[in-house]
C-alpha positions in Angstrom: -8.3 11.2 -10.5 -7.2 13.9 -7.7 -7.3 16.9 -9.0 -5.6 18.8 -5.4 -4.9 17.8 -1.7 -8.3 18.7 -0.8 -9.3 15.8 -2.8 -7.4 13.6 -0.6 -9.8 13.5 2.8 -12.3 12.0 0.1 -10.3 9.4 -0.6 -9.7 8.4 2.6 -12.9 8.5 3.7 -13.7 6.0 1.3 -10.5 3.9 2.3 -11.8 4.1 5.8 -15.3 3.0 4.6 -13.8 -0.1 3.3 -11.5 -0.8 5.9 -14.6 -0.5 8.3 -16.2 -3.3 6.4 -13.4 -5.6 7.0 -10.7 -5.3 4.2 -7.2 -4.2 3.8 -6.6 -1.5 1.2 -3.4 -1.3 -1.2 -4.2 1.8 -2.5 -1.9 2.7 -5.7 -2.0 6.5 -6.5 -1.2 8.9 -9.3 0.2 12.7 -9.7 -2.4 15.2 -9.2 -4.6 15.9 -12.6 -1.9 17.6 -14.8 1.3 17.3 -12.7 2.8 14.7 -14.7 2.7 16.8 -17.8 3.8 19.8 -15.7 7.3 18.0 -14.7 7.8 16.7 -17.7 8.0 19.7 -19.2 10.5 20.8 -16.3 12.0 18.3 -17.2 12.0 18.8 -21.2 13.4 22.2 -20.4 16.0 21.1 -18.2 16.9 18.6 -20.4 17.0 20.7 -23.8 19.7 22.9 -22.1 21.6 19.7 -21.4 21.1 18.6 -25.1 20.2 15.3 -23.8 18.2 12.8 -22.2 19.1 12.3 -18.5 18.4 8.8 -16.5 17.3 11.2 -14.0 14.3 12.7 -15.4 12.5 10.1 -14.1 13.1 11.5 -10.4 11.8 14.6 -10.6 8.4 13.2 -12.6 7.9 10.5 -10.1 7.9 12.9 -7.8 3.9 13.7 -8.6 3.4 10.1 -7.2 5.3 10.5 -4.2 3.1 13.7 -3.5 0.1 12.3 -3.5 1.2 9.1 -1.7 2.4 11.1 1.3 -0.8 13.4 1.2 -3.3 10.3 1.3 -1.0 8.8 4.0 -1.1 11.8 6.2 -5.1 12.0 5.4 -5.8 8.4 6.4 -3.5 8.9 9.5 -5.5 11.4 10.1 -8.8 9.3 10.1 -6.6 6.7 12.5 -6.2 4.0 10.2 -2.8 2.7 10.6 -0.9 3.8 7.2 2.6 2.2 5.6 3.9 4.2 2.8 5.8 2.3 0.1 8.4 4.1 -2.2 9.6 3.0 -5.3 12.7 1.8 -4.3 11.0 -0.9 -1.7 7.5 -1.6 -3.4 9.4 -4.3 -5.8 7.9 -3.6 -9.3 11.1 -4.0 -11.9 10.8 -2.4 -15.0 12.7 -2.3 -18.5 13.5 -0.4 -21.2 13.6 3.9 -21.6 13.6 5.4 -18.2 10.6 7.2 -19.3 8.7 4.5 -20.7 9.4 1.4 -19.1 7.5 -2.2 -19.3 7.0 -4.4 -16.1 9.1 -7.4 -16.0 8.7 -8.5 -12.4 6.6 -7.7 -9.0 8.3 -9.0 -5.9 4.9 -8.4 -3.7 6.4 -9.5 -0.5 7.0 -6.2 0.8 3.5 -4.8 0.9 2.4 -8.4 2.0 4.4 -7.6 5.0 3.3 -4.5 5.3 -0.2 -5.8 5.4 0.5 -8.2 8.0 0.1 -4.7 11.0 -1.1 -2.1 8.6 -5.1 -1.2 7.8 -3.7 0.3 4.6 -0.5 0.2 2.3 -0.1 3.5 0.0 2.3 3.1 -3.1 3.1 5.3 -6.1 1.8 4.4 -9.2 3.6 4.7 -12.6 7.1 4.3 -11.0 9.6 1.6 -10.3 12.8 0.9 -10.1 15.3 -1.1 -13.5 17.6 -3.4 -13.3 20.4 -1.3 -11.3 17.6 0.1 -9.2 17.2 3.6 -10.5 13.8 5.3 -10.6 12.1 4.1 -14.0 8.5 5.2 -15.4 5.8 3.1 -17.1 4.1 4.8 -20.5 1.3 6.9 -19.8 -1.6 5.2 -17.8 1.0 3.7 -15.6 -0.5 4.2 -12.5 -3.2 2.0 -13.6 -1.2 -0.7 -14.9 0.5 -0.6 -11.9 -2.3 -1.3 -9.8 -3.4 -4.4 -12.2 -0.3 -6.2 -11.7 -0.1 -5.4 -7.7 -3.5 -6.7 -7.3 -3.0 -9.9 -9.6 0.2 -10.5 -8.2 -1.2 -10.0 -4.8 -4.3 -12.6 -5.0 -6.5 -9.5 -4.6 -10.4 -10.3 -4.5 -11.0 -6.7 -6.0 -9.4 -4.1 -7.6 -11.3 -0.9 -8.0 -10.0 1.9 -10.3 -11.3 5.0 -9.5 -11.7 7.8 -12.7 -12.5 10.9 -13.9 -13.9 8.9 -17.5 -16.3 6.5 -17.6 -14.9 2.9 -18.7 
């Protein structure tokens, strides 16, 4: 769990570690510790005013994700790993149902597998994806982790290592 951005050279310091023993890295991300609940209350505010629920709100909460993606790709460029940065609209993870508590129904992995093919490292927001008419959905709470399960299963991955701020 990242609590700031000056959590972020951690991170990537331990990407780099691993990368230096030989493997590539998808590394799936969440908001900052308490941004999600943050811009969801933006967003409950915004939306009261409206007096209704917009397929939008999923936008401005993903944007938490796309945050700390960026940040851990600029602090692993940094460390010269050579960084791709998926967004939600190319990463291929389909979900369904409310746009603000989705389920998965498909991952297309063949995007970060390209990716793969010239980068050390492929950094992609967790809890997001896109529906059926390819509009920003969320997962239920816990998403990012999810998301991570099904890119690694999907992707053949030999490991997948979560990394907490609870033991478990």
């Amino acid at each position: 769990v990242l609590t700031s951005p000056s959590d972020l050279s951690r991170i990537a310091g331990e990407i780099y570690r691993r990368h230096c023993d030989g493997h590539k890295i998808v590394a799936v991300v969440s908001a900052y510790y308490g941004q999600t609940d943050q811009l969801l209350g933006e967003a409950a505010i915004i939306e009261h005013t409206l007096d209704s629920a917009s397929q939008f709100t999923a936008d401005l909460v993903s944007l938490g994700e796309d945050r700390t993606a960026a940040g851990l790709a600029i602090a692993c460029d940094k460390l010269g790993l050579n960084v791709k940065l998926q967004r939600a609209e190319t990463l291929g993870l389909t979900l369904d149902g409310p746009s603000n508590g989705a389920d998965v129904v498909n991952f297309d992995p063949s995007n970060i597998l390209r990716d793969l093919t010239s980068a050390d490292v492929v950094i992609v927001p967790g809890f997001v994806g896109v529906d059926q008419a390819g509009n920003r959905a969320l997962l239920k709470r816990g998403g990012s982790d999810l998301s991570a399960a099904v890119i690694a299963a999907q992707l053949g991955a030999q490991r997948l290592c979560l990394y907490k701020d609870v033991d478990g």
